[in-house]
Amino acid sequence: MYILSLDFGSTNFKAVILKITENEKEGNIELIGKVREGITDFALFIYKILEKYNIDKKQIEKIIVTGTGSSFLDDEFEGIEIVKIDEFNAIAYGGLILAGVEKGYVVSVGTGTTVIYSDMTDVRRIGGTGLGGGALVGLGNAILNDVKNGDNKITHFNTLISMSKLGNKANVDLMIGDINKGNIGNMSKDITAANFAAISKKANKNDYIAAAVNMILENISLLVKALCTEDYPIIYIGTMVSDINIQDSLNKIAEYTKNKITFVNDSEYAIAIGAWEYYLLNIRKNY
Protein backbone atom coordinates (compact mmCIF):
# COMPACT_ATOMS: atom_id res chain seq x y z
CA MET A 1 0.00 0.00 0.00
CA TYR A 2 0.99 3.61 -0.55
CA ILE A 3 0.30 7.02 0.93
CA LEU A 4 0.65 10.26 -1.01
CA SER A 5 1.41 13.43 0.95
CA LEU A 6 0.88 16.64 -1.00
CA ASP A 7 1.75 20.28 -0.45
CA PHE A 8 -0.97 21.94 -2.51
CA GLY A 9 0.56 25.41 -2.90
CA SER A 10 -0.55 28.59 -4.60
CA THR A 11 1.62 28.13 -7.69
CA ASN A 12 2.75 24.50 -7.80
CA PHE A 13 2.31 21.08 -6.21
CA LYS A 14 4.89 19.07 -4.30
CA ALA A 15 4.41 15.49 -3.17
CA VAL A 16 6.21 12.71 -1.36
CA ILE A 17 5.30 9.10 -2.08
CA LEU A 18 5.47 6.63 0.79
CA LYS A 19 5.31 2.85 0.60
CA ILE A 20 4.00 0.87 3.55
CA THR A 21 5.87 -2.43 4.00
CA GLU A 22 4.41 -5.74 5.13
CA ASN A 23 5.63 -5.04 8.67
CA GLU A 24 3.32 -2.07 8.88
CA LYS A 25 2.59 -2.42 12.59
CA GLU A 26 6.31 -1.98 13.28
CA GLY A 27 6.15 1.35 11.54
CA ASN A 28 8.16 0.44 8.45
CA ILE A 29 7.46 3.07 5.84
CA GLU A 30 9.75 3.93 2.96
CA LEU A 31 9.85 7.25 1.16
CA ILE A 32 10.18 6.15 -2.46
CA GLY A 33 9.80 9.37 -4.41
CA LYS A 34 9.32 13.12 -4.59
CA VAL A 35 7.50 15.07 -7.30
CA ARG A 36 7.19 18.79 -8.00
CA GLU A 37 5.01 20.13 -10.80
CA GLY A 38 3.99 23.61 -11.88
CA ILE A 39 0.38 22.57 -12.39
CA THR A 40 -2.69 23.27 -10.27
CA ASP A 41 -5.00 20.49 -11.45
CA PHE A 42 -5.30 18.05 -8.56
CA ALA A 43 -6.53 15.04 -10.55
CA LEU A 44 -3.88 15.50 -13.24
CA PHE A 45 -1.16 15.68 -10.59
CA ILE A 46 -2.37 12.48 -8.88
CA TYR A 47 -2.43 10.55 -12.15
CA LYS A 48 1.05 11.80 -13.07
CA ILE A 49 2.33 10.36 -9.79
CA LEU A 50 0.57 7.03 -10.32
CA GLU A 51 1.98 6.74 -13.83
CA LYS A 52 5.50 7.76 -12.85
CA TYR A 53 5.76 5.24 -10.02
CA ASN A 54 3.60 2.54 -11.63
CA ILE A 55 1.10 2.54 -8.76
CA ASP A 56 -2.43 1.15 -9.09
CA LYS A 57 -4.97 3.59 -7.69
CA LYS A 58 -6.40 0.77 -5.56
CA GLN A 59 -3.07 0.60 -3.72
CA ILE A 60 -3.44 4.13 -2.31
CA GLU A 61 -4.42 3.99 1.37
CA LYS A 62 -4.76 7.74 1.93
CA ILE A 63 -3.97 11.05 0.30
CA ILE A 64 -2.64 13.57 2.82
CA VAL A 65 -2.96 17.20 1.71
CA THR A 66 -1.92 20.56 3.09
CA GLY A 67 -1.36 24.05 1.73
CA THR A 68 -3.55 26.90 0.61
CA GLY A 69 -5.23 24.94 -2.17
CA SER A 70 -6.25 21.97 -0.01
CA SER A 71 -9.31 23.76 1.35
CA PHE A 72 -10.91 23.55 -2.09
CA LEU A 73 -10.69 19.75 -2.20
CA ASP A 74 -13.42 17.28 -1.30
CA ASP A 75 -12.93 14.68 1.43
CA GLU A 76 -12.22 11.95 -1.10
CA PHE A 77 -10.79 11.49 -4.57
CA GLU A 78 -12.29 8.68 -6.64
CA GLY A 79 -12.91 6.58 -3.55
CA ILE A 80 -9.62 7.43 -1.78
CA GLU A 81 -9.92 9.29 1.52
CA ILE A 82 -8.32 12.73 1.63
CA VAL A 83 -6.97 13.84 5.01
CA LYS A 84 -6.38 17.58 5.33
CA ILE A 85 -3.57 18.83 7.58
CA ASP A 86 -3.37 22.43 8.77
CA GLU A 87 -0.54 24.10 6.87
CA PHE A 88 1.03 25.65 9.97
CA ASN A 89 1.31 22.21 11.57
CA ALA A 90 2.86 20.83 8.38
CA ILE A 91 5.39 23.67 8.23
CA ALA A 92 6.35 23.22 11.89
CA TYR A 93 6.71 19.43 11.76
CA GLY A 94 8.51 19.47 8.42
CA GLY A 95 11.08 22.06 9.46
CA LEU A 96 11.76 20.75 12.96
CA ILE A 97 11.91 17.06 12.02
CA LEU A 98 14.17 17.61 9.01
CA ALA A 99 16.43 19.78 11.18
CA GLY A 100 16.45 17.20 13.96
CA VAL A 101 15.28 19.59 16.68
CA GLU A 102 12.19 19.68 18.90
CA LYS A 103 11.79 23.44 19.33
CA GLY A 104 12.50 26.40 17.12
CA TYR A 105 11.38 28.82 14.44
CA VAL A 106 10.54 27.60 10.94
CA VAL A 107 10.68 30.15 8.12
CA SER A 108 8.74 28.87 5.12
CA VAL A 109 9.72 30.78 1.98
CA GLY A 110 7.09 29.84 -0.59
CA THR A 111 5.00 32.09 -2.79
CA GLY A 112 5.02 34.32 0.28
CA THR A 113 6.80 33.80 3.59
CA THR A 114 5.44 32.52 6.91
CA VAL A 115 7.30 32.35 10.23
CA ILE A 116 6.20 29.64 12.67
CA TYR A 117 7.25 28.96 16.26
CA SER A 118 6.77 25.40 17.51
CA ASP A 119 7.85 22.91 20.14
CA MET A 120 5.94 20.09 18.34
CA THR A 121 2.93 20.77 20.60
CA ASP A 122 2.46 24.53 20.52
CA VAL A 123 2.37 25.67 16.88
CA ARG A 124 2.01 29.41 16.31
CA ARG A 125 2.34 31.67 13.30
CA ILE A 126 4.17 34.69 14.62
CA GLY A 127 4.32 36.67 11.39
CA GLY A 128 4.96 36.72 7.70
CA THR A 129 5.24 38.75 4.53
CA GLY A 130 3.99 38.69 0.96
CA LEU A 131 7.60 38.59 -0.21
CA GLY A 132 8.83 35.23 -1.48
CA GLY A 133 9.08 33.23 -4.66
CA GLY A 134 5.87 34.75 -6.01
CA ALA A 135 7.31 38.26 -5.74
CA LEU A 136 10.43 37.12 -7.60
CA VAL A 137 8.36 35.68 -10.45
CA GLY A 138 6.23 38.82 -10.64
CA LEU A 139 9.20 41.18 -10.58
CA GLY A 140 11.00 38.94 -13.05
CA ASN A 141 8.05 39.19 -15.42
CA ALA A 142 8.16 42.97 -15.18
CA ILE A 143 11.92 43.21 -15.65
CA LEU A 144 12.00 40.80 -18.57
CA ASN A 145 8.62 41.88 -19.99
CA ASP A 146 7.93 38.16 -20.30
CA VAL A 147 4.82 36.88 -18.51
CA LYS A 148 4.82 33.11 -17.96
CA ASN A 149 1.93 30.89 -16.93
CA GLY A 150 0.79 27.31 -16.45
CA ASP A 151 3.42 24.64 -16.95
CA ASN A 152 6.16 27.25 -17.44
CA LYS A 153 6.16 28.46 -13.83
CA ILE A 154 8.88 26.17 -12.50
CA THR A 155 11.11 26.67 -15.55
CA HIS A 156 10.62 30.42 -15.35
CA PHE A 157 11.43 30.47 -11.61
CA ASN A 158 14.59 28.41 -12.17
CA THR A 159 15.64 30.76 -14.98
CA LEU A 160 15.29 33.78 -12.69
CA ILE A 161 17.41 32.11 -9.98
CA SER A 162 20.08 31.30 -12.58
CA MET A 163 20.05 34.89 -13.89
CA SER A 164 20.47 36.25 -10.37
CA LYS A 165 23.72 34.30 -10.02
CA LEU A 166 25.11 36.12 -13.07
CA GLY A 167 24.05 39.58 -11.94
CA ASN A 168 25.52 42.17 -9.63
CA LYS A 169 22.98 43.88 -7.35
CA ALA A 170 25.43 46.72 -6.70
CA ASN A 171 24.73 47.93 -10.25
CA VAL A 172 21.08 48.48 -9.27
CA ASP A 173 21.00 49.14 -5.53
CA LEU A 174 22.39 52.17 -3.77
CA MET A 175 24.99 50.79 -1.36
CA ILE A 176 26.41 52.27 1.84
CA GLY A 177 29.73 52.55 -0.02
CA ASP A 178 28.07 54.76 -2.63
CA ILE A 179 27.07 57.41 -0.10
CA ASN A 180 29.79 57.15 2.53
CA LYS A 181 33.54 56.57 2.42
CA GLY A 182 33.50 54.08 5.26
CA ASN A 183 31.05 52.14 7.39
CA ILE A 184 28.03 53.77 9.01
CA GLY A 185 27.75 52.41 12.52
CA ASN A 186 27.65 48.63 12.19
CA MET A 187 26.70 48.81 8.51
CA SER A 188 29.53 47.94 6.16
CA LYS A 189 30.03 49.45 2.69
CA ASP A 190 28.40 46.45 0.96
CA ILE A 191 25.09 46.79 2.85
CA THR A 192 22.12 48.04 0.81
CA ALA A 193 21.18 51.63 1.57
CA ALA A 194 18.22 51.73 -0.84
CA ASN A 195 16.85 49.03 -3.15
CA PHE A 196 16.73 49.85 -6.89
CA ALA A 197 17.92 53.40 -6.15
CA ALA A 198 21.21 53.50 -8.13
CA ILE A 199 19.66 55.12 -11.19
CA SER A 200 22.98 56.58 -12.36
CA LYS A 201 24.64 53.17 -12.72
CA LYS A 202 24.56 50.96 -15.81
CA ALA A 203 22.78 47.66 -15.22
CA ASN A 204 21.66 44.70 -17.29
CA LYS A 205 18.71 42.36 -16.76
CA ASN A 206 20.79 39.89 -14.73
CA ASP A 207 21.71 42.75 -12.38
CA TYR A 208 18.06 43.69 -11.93
CA ILE A 209 17.08 40.10 -11.17
CA ALA A 210 19.96 39.86 -8.67
CA ALA A 211 18.70 43.06 -7.02
CA ALA A 212 15.15 41.67 -6.87
CA VAL A 213 16.38 38.49 -5.17
CA ASN A 214 18.46 40.57 -2.75
CA MET A 215 15.52 42.82 -1.86
CA ILE A 216 13.33 39.81 -1.08
CA LEU A 217 15.99 38.04 0.99
CA GLU A 218 17.01 41.16 2.93
CA ASN A 219 13.46 41.98 3.91
CA ILE A 220 12.66 38.40 4.91
CA SER A 221 15.84 38.37 7.02
CA LEU A 222 14.95 41.64 8.74
CA LEU A 223 11.47 40.29 9.49
CA VAL A 224 13.02 37.13 10.95
CA LYS A 225 15.32 39.27 13.08
CA ALA A 226 12.33 41.15 14.49
CA LEU A 227 10.17 38.07 15.12
CA CYS A 228 12.62 35.39 16.27
CA THR A 229 13.65 36.92 19.57
CA GLU A 230 14.36 33.77 21.60
CA ASP A 231 17.60 31.79 21.29
CA TYR A 232 16.08 28.89 19.33
CA PRO A 233 17.16 27.43 15.97
CA ILE A 234 15.88 29.31 12.92
CA ILE A 235 15.17 26.82 10.13
CA TYR A 236 14.55 27.93 6.56
CA ILE A 237 12.46 25.71 4.26
CA GLY A 238 11.04 26.11 0.76
CA THR A 239 12.03 25.77 -2.87
CA MET A 240 13.72 29.16 -3.11
CA VAL A 241 16.02 28.50 -0.15
CA SER A 242 17.05 25.07 -1.44
CA ASP A 243 19.42 26.83 -3.86
CA ILE A 244 22.98 26.99 -2.52
CA ASN A 245 23.53 30.57 -3.76
CA ILE A 246 20.35 31.72 -2.01
CA GLN A 247 21.60 30.03 1.15
CA ASP A 248 24.95 31.82 0.82
CA SER A 249 23.16 35.16 0.46
CA LEU A 250 20.99 34.51 3.51
CA ASN A 251 24.04 33.47 5.52
CA LYS A 252 25.80 36.74 4.61
CA ILE A 253 22.76 38.76 5.65
CA ALA A 254 22.55 36.72 8.88
CA GLU A 255 26.11 37.81 9.73
CA TYR A 256 24.74 41.36 9.89
CA THR A 257 21.44 40.53 11.64
CA LYS A 258 23.21 38.12 14.05
CA ASN A 259 20.67 35.36 13.41
CA LYS A 260 21.78 31.74 13.67
CA ILE A 261 20.06 30.12 10.71
CA THR A 262 20.09 26.61 9.30
CA PHE A 263 18.96 24.86 6.12
CA VAL A 264 17.70 21.31 5.63
CA ASN A 265 17.84 18.66 2.95
CA ASP A 266 14.66 18.22 0.89
CA SER A 267 13.77 21.82 1.72
CA GLU A 268 11.28 22.14 -1.12
CA TYR A 269 9.39 19.07 0.12
CA ALA A 270 9.49 19.98 3.82
CA ILE A 271 5.80 20.89 4.05
CA ALA A 272 4.68 17.69 2.30
CA ILE A 273 6.95 15.70 4.62
CA GLY A 274 5.66 17.65 7.61
CA ALA A 275 2.03 16.89 6.69
CA TRP A 276 2.86 13.19 6.61
CA GLU A 277 4.76 13.34 9.91
CA TYR A 278 1.90 15.19 11.61
CA TYR A 279 -0.58 12.62 10.29
CA LEU A 280 1.63 9.74 11.45
CA LEU A 281 2.24 11.12 14.95
CA ASN A 282 -1.19 12.57 15.70
CA ILE A 283 -3.87 10.93 13.55
CA ARG A 284 -2.95 7.46 12.31
CA LYS A 285 -3.95 5.48 15.39
CA ASN A 286 -4.03 1.96 13.90
CA TYR A 287 -0.29 1.96 13.48
Tab-separated table of C-alpha atoms in Angstrom:
chain	number	residue	atom	x	y	z
A	1	MET	CA	0.000	0.000	0.000
A	2	TYR	CA	0.994	3.611	-0.548
A	3	ILE	CA	0.300	7.024	0.933
A	4	LEU	CA	0.649	10.260	-1.013
A	5	SER	CA	1.406	13.427	0.945
A	6	LEU	CA	0.878	16.643	-1.002
A	7	ASP	CA	1.751	20.276	-0.450
A	8	PHE	CA	-0.973	21.940	-2.511
A	9	GLY	CA	0.557	25.405	-2.902
A	10	SER	CA	-0.552	28.591	-4.601
A	11	THR	CA	1.622	28.131	-7.691
A	12	ASN	CA	2.750	24.501	-7.805
A	13	PHE	CA	2.306	21.081	-6.215
A	14	LYS	CA	4.885	19.073	-4.302
A	15	ALA	CA	4.412	15.494	-3.172
A	16	VAL	CA	6.212	12.713	-1.360
A	17	ILE	CA	5.302	9.103	-2.084
A	18	LEU	CA	5.474	6.633	0.792
A	19	LYS	CA	5.307	2.850	0.596
A	20	ILE	CA	4.004	0.872	3.552
A	21	THR	CA	5.865	-2.426	3.996
A	22	GLU	CA	4.412	-5.743	5.131
A	23	ASN	CA	5.634	-5.039	8.674
A	24	GLU	CA	3.318	-2.070	8.879
A	25	LYS	CA	2.592	-2.417	12.593
A	26	GLU	CA	6.312	-1.983	13.280
A	27	GLY	CA	6.152	1.354	11.540
A	28	ASN	CA	8.159	0.437	8.451
A	29	ILE	CA	7.456	3.066	5.836
A	30	GLU	CA	9.752	3.928	2.959
A	31	LEU	CA	9.846	7.251	1.157
A	32	ILE	CA	10.182	6.150	-2.459
A	33	GLY	CA	9.803	9.366	-4.405
A	34	LYS	CA	9.316	13.117	-4.591
A	35	VAL	CA	7.498	15.070	-7.299
A	36	ARG	CA	7.189	18.790	-8.002
A	37	GLU	CA	5.008	20.126	-10.804
A	38	GLY	CA	3.990	23.613	-11.881
A	39	ILE	CA	0.375	22.571	-12.391
A	40	THR	CA	-2.685	23.273	-10.273
A	41	ASP	CA	-4.999	20.490	-11.447
A	42	PHE	CA	-5.300	18.046	-8.556
A	43	ALA	CA	-6.534	15.040	-10.547
A	44	LEU	CA	-3.879	15.495	-13.243
A	45	PHE	CA	-1.162	15.675	-10.590
A	46	ILE	CA	-2.369	12.483	-8.884
A	47	TYR	CA	-2.427	10.553	-12.154
A	48	LYS	CA	1.054	11.801	-13.073
A	49	ILE	CA	2.331	10.365	-9.791
A	50	LEU	CA	0.567	7.028	-10.321
A	51	GLU	CA	1.978	6.743	-13.826
A	52	LYS	CA	5.503	7.759	-12.854
A	53	TYR	CA	5.757	5.237	-10.015
A	54	ASN	CA	3.598	2.536	-11.633
A	55	ILE	CA	1.100	2.537	-8.763
A	56	ASP	CA	-2.427	1.149	-9.086
A	57	LYS	CA	-4.973	3.592	-7.690
A	58	LYS	CA	-6.403	0.775	-5.557
A	59	GLN	CA	-3.067	0.604	-3.724
A	60	ILE	CA	-3.439	4.131	-2.309
A	61	GLU	CA	-4.418	3.992	1.371
A	62	LYS	CA	-4.756	7.737	1.925
A	63	ILE	CA	-3.970	11.053	0.300
A	64	ILE	CA	-2.644	13.574	2.818
A	65	VAL	CA	-2.961	17.197	1.713
A	66	THR	CA	-1.917	20.561	3.090
A	67	GLY	CA	-1.357	24.046	1.725
A	68	THR	CA	-3.554	26.900	0.608
A	69	GLY	CA	-5.234	24.937	-2.168
A	70	SER	CA	-6.246	21.970	-0.006
A	71	SER	CA	-9.306	23.764	1.353
A	72	PHE	CA	-10.915	23.554	-2.087
A	73	LEU	CA	-10.691	19.749	-2.203
A	74	ASP	CA	-13.424	17.277	-1.301
A	75	ASP	CA	-12.932	14.675	1.432
A	76	GLU	CA	-12.220	11.951	-1.103
A	77	PHE	CA	-10.786	11.492	-4.569
A	78	GLU	CA	-12.287	8.682	-6.644
A	79	GLY	CA	-12.908	6.583	-3.552
A	80	ILE	CA	-9.621	7.427	-1.775
A	81	GLU	CA	-9.919	9.285	1.522
A	82	ILE	CA	-8.316	12.727	1.629
A	83	VAL	CA	-6.966	13.839	5.011
A	84	LYS	CA	-6.381	17.582	5.335
A	85	ILE	CA	-3.571	18.831	7.585
A	86	ASP	CA	-3.372	22.430	8.774
A	87	GLU	CA	-0.539	24.098	6.872
A	88	PHE	CA	1.032	25.651	9.972
A	89	ASN	CA	1.307	22.209	11.574
A	90	ALA	CA	2.861	20.828	8.385
A	91	ILE	CA	5.385	23.675	8.232
A	92	ALA	CA	6.345	23.217	11.885
A	93	TYR	CA	6.709	19.435	11.765
A	94	GLY	CA	8.514	19.466	8.417
A	95	GLY	CA	11.077	22.056	9.464
A	96	LEU	CA	11.758	20.751	12.958
A	97	ILE	CA	11.910	17.056	12.022
A	98	LEU	CA	14.169	17.611	9.014
A	99	ALA	CA	16.434	19.782	11.180
A	100	GLY	CA	16.447	17.196	13.965
A	101	VAL	CA	15.281	19.593	16.682
A	102	GLU	CA	12.191	19.680	18.902
A	103	LYS	CA	11.790	23.436	19.333
A	104	GLY	CA	12.498	26.395	17.122
A	105	TYR	CA	11.379	28.816	14.443
A	106	VAL	CA	10.544	27.601	10.943
A	107	VAL	CA	10.676	30.154	8.123
A	108	SER	CA	8.745	28.868	5.123
A	109	VAL	CA	9.716	30.779	1.980
A	110	GLY	CA	7.091	29.843	-0.590
A	111	THR	CA	5.003	32.093	-2.792
A	112	GLY	CA	5.020	34.323	0.278
A	113	THR	CA	6.796	33.805	3.586
A	114	THR	CA	5.442	32.524	6.908
A	115	VAL	CA	7.298	32.348	10.232
A	116	ILE	CA	6.200	29.637	12.674
A	117	TYR	CA	7.249	28.957	16.265
A	118	SER	CA	6.769	25.400	17.511
A	119	ASP	CA	7.853	22.905	20.135
A	120	MET	CA	5.943	20.090	18.338
A	121	THR	CA	2.930	20.775	20.601
A	122	ASP	CA	2.461	24.532	20.519
A	123	VAL	CA	2.369	25.673	16.882
A	124	ARG	CA	2.010	29.407	16.310
A	125	ARG	CA	2.336	31.666	13.296
A	126	ILE	CA	4.168	34.692	14.616
A	127	GLY	CA	4.317	36.674	11.395
A	128	GLY	CA	4.962	36.722	7.695
A	129	THR	CA	5.244	38.751	4.526
A	130	GLY	CA	3.991	38.688	0.963
A	131	LEU	CA	7.600	38.590	-0.211
A	132	GLY	CA	8.834	35.235	-1.482
A	133	GLY	CA	9.078	33.232	-4.665
A	134	GLY	CA	5.875	34.754	-6.011
A	135	ALA	CA	7.306	38.257	-5.741
A	136	LEU	CA	10.428	37.117	-7.598
A	137	VAL	CA	8.359	35.677	-10.446
A	138	GLY	CA	6.226	38.822	-10.636
A	139	LEU	CA	9.201	41.181	-10.580
A	140	GLY	CA	11.000	38.937	-13.049
A	141	ASN	CA	8.049	39.186	-15.421
A	142	ALA	CA	8.157	42.975	-15.179
A	143	ILE	CA	11.921	43.207	-15.647
A	144	LEU	CA	12.001	40.803	-18.574
A	145	ASN	CA	8.618	41.878	-19.990
A	146	ASP	CA	7.925	38.161	-20.295
A	147	VAL	CA	4.820	36.882	-18.510
A	148	LYS	CA	4.817	33.115	-17.961
A	149	ASN	CA	1.934	30.890	-16.929
A	150	GLY	CA	0.790	27.313	-16.450
A	151	ASP	CA	3.416	24.639	-16.946
A	152	ASN	CA	6.156	27.249	-17.442
A	153	LYS	CA	6.160	28.462	-13.832
A	154	ILE	CA	8.878	26.175	-12.496
A	155	THR	CA	11.108	26.665	-15.547
A	156	HIS	CA	10.623	30.424	-15.346
A	157	PHE	CA	11.429	30.470	-11.614
A	158	ASN	CA	14.590	28.408	-12.169
A	159	THR	CA	15.640	30.763	-14.975
A	160	LEU	CA	15.293	33.775	-12.686
A	161	ILE	CA	17.407	32.115	-9.978
A	162	SER	CA	20.078	31.303	-12.583
A	163	MET	CA	20.048	34.888	-13.890
A	164	SER	CA	20.471	36.247	-10.368
A	165	LYS	CA	23.720	34.298	-10.017
A	166	LEU	CA	25.108	36.115	-13.075
A	167	GLY	CA	24.049	39.576	-11.941
A	168	ASN	CA	25.521	42.174	-9.626
A	169	LYS	CA	22.982	43.875	-7.347
A	170	ALA	CA	25.433	46.720	-6.698
A	171	ASN	CA	24.728	47.930	-10.247
A	172	VAL	CA	21.084	48.476	-9.270
A	173	ASP	CA	20.995	49.139	-5.527
A	174	LEU	CA	22.392	52.168	-3.765
A	175	MET	CA	24.991	50.789	-1.360
A	176	ILE	CA	26.412	52.268	1.840
A	177	GLY	CA	29.728	52.546	-0.019
A	178	ASP	CA	28.067	54.760	-2.633
A	179	ILE	CA	27.065	57.405	-0.101
A	180	ASN	CA	29.789	57.146	2.526
A	181	LYS	CA	33.545	56.571	2.418
A	182	GLY	CA	33.500	54.075	5.261
A	183	ASN	CA	31.051	52.137	7.389
A	184	ILE	CA	28.027	53.770	9.006
A	185	GLY	CA	27.747	52.408	12.516
A	186	ASN	CA	27.648	48.632	12.191
A	187	MET	CA	26.701	48.806	8.515
A	188	SER	CA	29.529	47.943	6.157
A	189	LYS	CA	30.027	49.452	2.688
A	190	ASP	CA	28.397	46.452	0.961
A	191	ILE	CA	25.089	46.791	2.848
A	192	THR	CA	22.118	48.044	0.810
A	193	ALA	CA	21.178	51.633	1.572
A	194	ALA	CA	18.216	51.727	-0.840
A	195	ASN	CA	16.852	49.027	-3.152
A	196	PHE	CA	16.734	49.848	-6.891
A	197	ALA	CA	17.925	53.400	-6.154
A	198	ALA	CA	21.210	53.502	-8.134
A	199	ILE	CA	19.657	55.125	-11.187
A	200	SER	CA	22.985	56.579	-12.359
A	201	LYS	CA	24.640	53.173	-12.723
A	202	LYS	CA	24.560	50.963	-15.806
A	203	ALA	CA	22.783	47.661	-15.215
A	204	ASN	CA	21.655	44.698	-17.294
A	205	LYS	CA	18.712	42.363	-16.756
A	206	ASN	CA	20.792	39.892	-14.732
A	207	ASP	CA	21.715	42.755	-12.379
A	208	TYR	CA	18.059	43.690	-11.931
A	209	ILE	CA	17.082	40.097	-11.174
A	210	ALA	CA	19.956	39.856	-8.665
A	211	ALA	CA	18.696	43.056	-7.024
A	212	ALA	CA	15.147	41.668	-6.871
A	213	VAL	CA	16.379	38.491	-5.167
A	214	ASN	CA	18.459	40.568	-2.746
A	215	MET	CA	15.516	42.820	-1.863
A	216	ILE	CA	13.329	39.806	-1.084
A	217	LEU	CA	15.991	38.044	0.994
A	218	GLU	CA	17.012	41.162	2.929
A	219	ASN	CA	13.457	41.975	3.913
A	220	ILE	CA	12.664	38.405	4.907
A	221	SER	CA	15.835	38.373	7.018
A	222	LEU	CA	14.951	41.644	8.743
A	223	LEU	CA	11.471	40.286	9.494
A	224	VAL	CA	13.015	37.126	10.947
A	225	LYS	CA	15.319	39.270	13.078
A	226	ALA	CA	12.331	41.153	14.485
A	227	LEU	CA	10.172	38.070	15.119
A	228	CYS	CA	12.617	35.385	16.266
A	229	THR	CA	13.648	36.923	19.569
A	230	GLU	CA	14.358	33.766	21.596
A	231	ASP	CA	17.595	31.788	21.288
A	232	TYR	CA	16.076	28.887	19.332
A	233	PRO	CA	17.157	27.426	15.974
A	234	ILE	CA	15.880	29.307	12.919
A	235	ILE	CA	15.173	26.822	10.125
A	236	TYR	CA	14.547	27.925	6.557
A	237	ILE	CA	12.457	25.712	4.258
A	238	GLY	CA	11.040	26.112	0.760
A	239	THR	CA	12.029	25.768	-2.872
A	240	MET	CA	13.719	29.157	-3.114
A	241	VAL	CA	16.018	28.502	-0.147
A	242	SER	CA	17.046	25.071	-1.442
A	243	ASP	CA	19.422	26.830	-3.862
A	244	ILE	CA	22.981	26.994	-2.515
A	245	ASN	CA	23.526	30.571	-3.764
A	246	ILE	CA	20.353	31.725	-2.013
A	247	GLN	CA	21.603	30.030	1.150
A	248	ASP	CA	24.951	31.819	0.818
A	249	SER	CA	23.161	35.159	0.459
A	250	LEU	CA	20.990	34.507	3.509
A	251	ASN	CA	24.044	33.471	5.522
A	252	LYS	CA	25.796	36.738	4.607
A	253	ILE	CA	22.761	38.763	5.654
A	254	ALA	CA	22.555	36.720	8.884
A	255	GLU	CA	26.112	37.808	9.731
A	256	TYR	CA	24.742	41.360	9.894
A	257	THR	CA	21.444	40.530	11.644
A	258	LYS	CA	23.212	38.117	14.052
A	259	ASN	CA	20.673	35.364	13.415
A	260	LYS	CA	21.782	31.744	13.671
A	261	ILE	CA	20.060	30.124	10.711
A	262	THR	CA	20.094	26.609	9.298
A	263	PHE	CA	18.957	24.859	6.121
A	264	VAL	CA	17.703	21.312	5.634
A	265	ASN	CA	17.841	18.656	2.951
A	266	ASP	CA	14.658	18.223	0.892
A	267	SER	CA	13.772	21.817	1.724
A	268	GLU	CA	11.278	22.145	-1.122
A	269	TYR	CA	9.393	19.066	0.124
A	270	ALA	CA	9.493	19.977	3.820
A	271	ILE	CA	5.805	20.890	4.055
A	272	ALA	CA	4.677	17.690	2.303
A	273	ILE	CA	6.955	15.698	4.618
A	274	GLY	CA	5.659	17.650	7.611
A	275	ALA	CA	2.033	16.889	6.691
A	276	TRP	CA	2.860	13.189	6.610
A	277	GLU	CA	4.757	13.344	9.910
A	278	TYR	CA	1.901	15.188	11.605
A	279	TYR	CA	-0.583	12.618	10.290
A	280	LEU	CA	1.633	9.744	11.448
A	281	LEU	CA	2.243	11.124	14.946
A	282	ASN	CA	-1.193	12.570	15.701
A	283	ILE	CA	-3.871	10.931	13.553
A	284	ARG	CA	-2.951	7.461	12.307
A	285	LYS	CA	-3.952	5.478	15.385
A	286	ASN	CA	-4.026	1.958	13.901
A	287	TYR	CA	-0.292	1.955	13.484
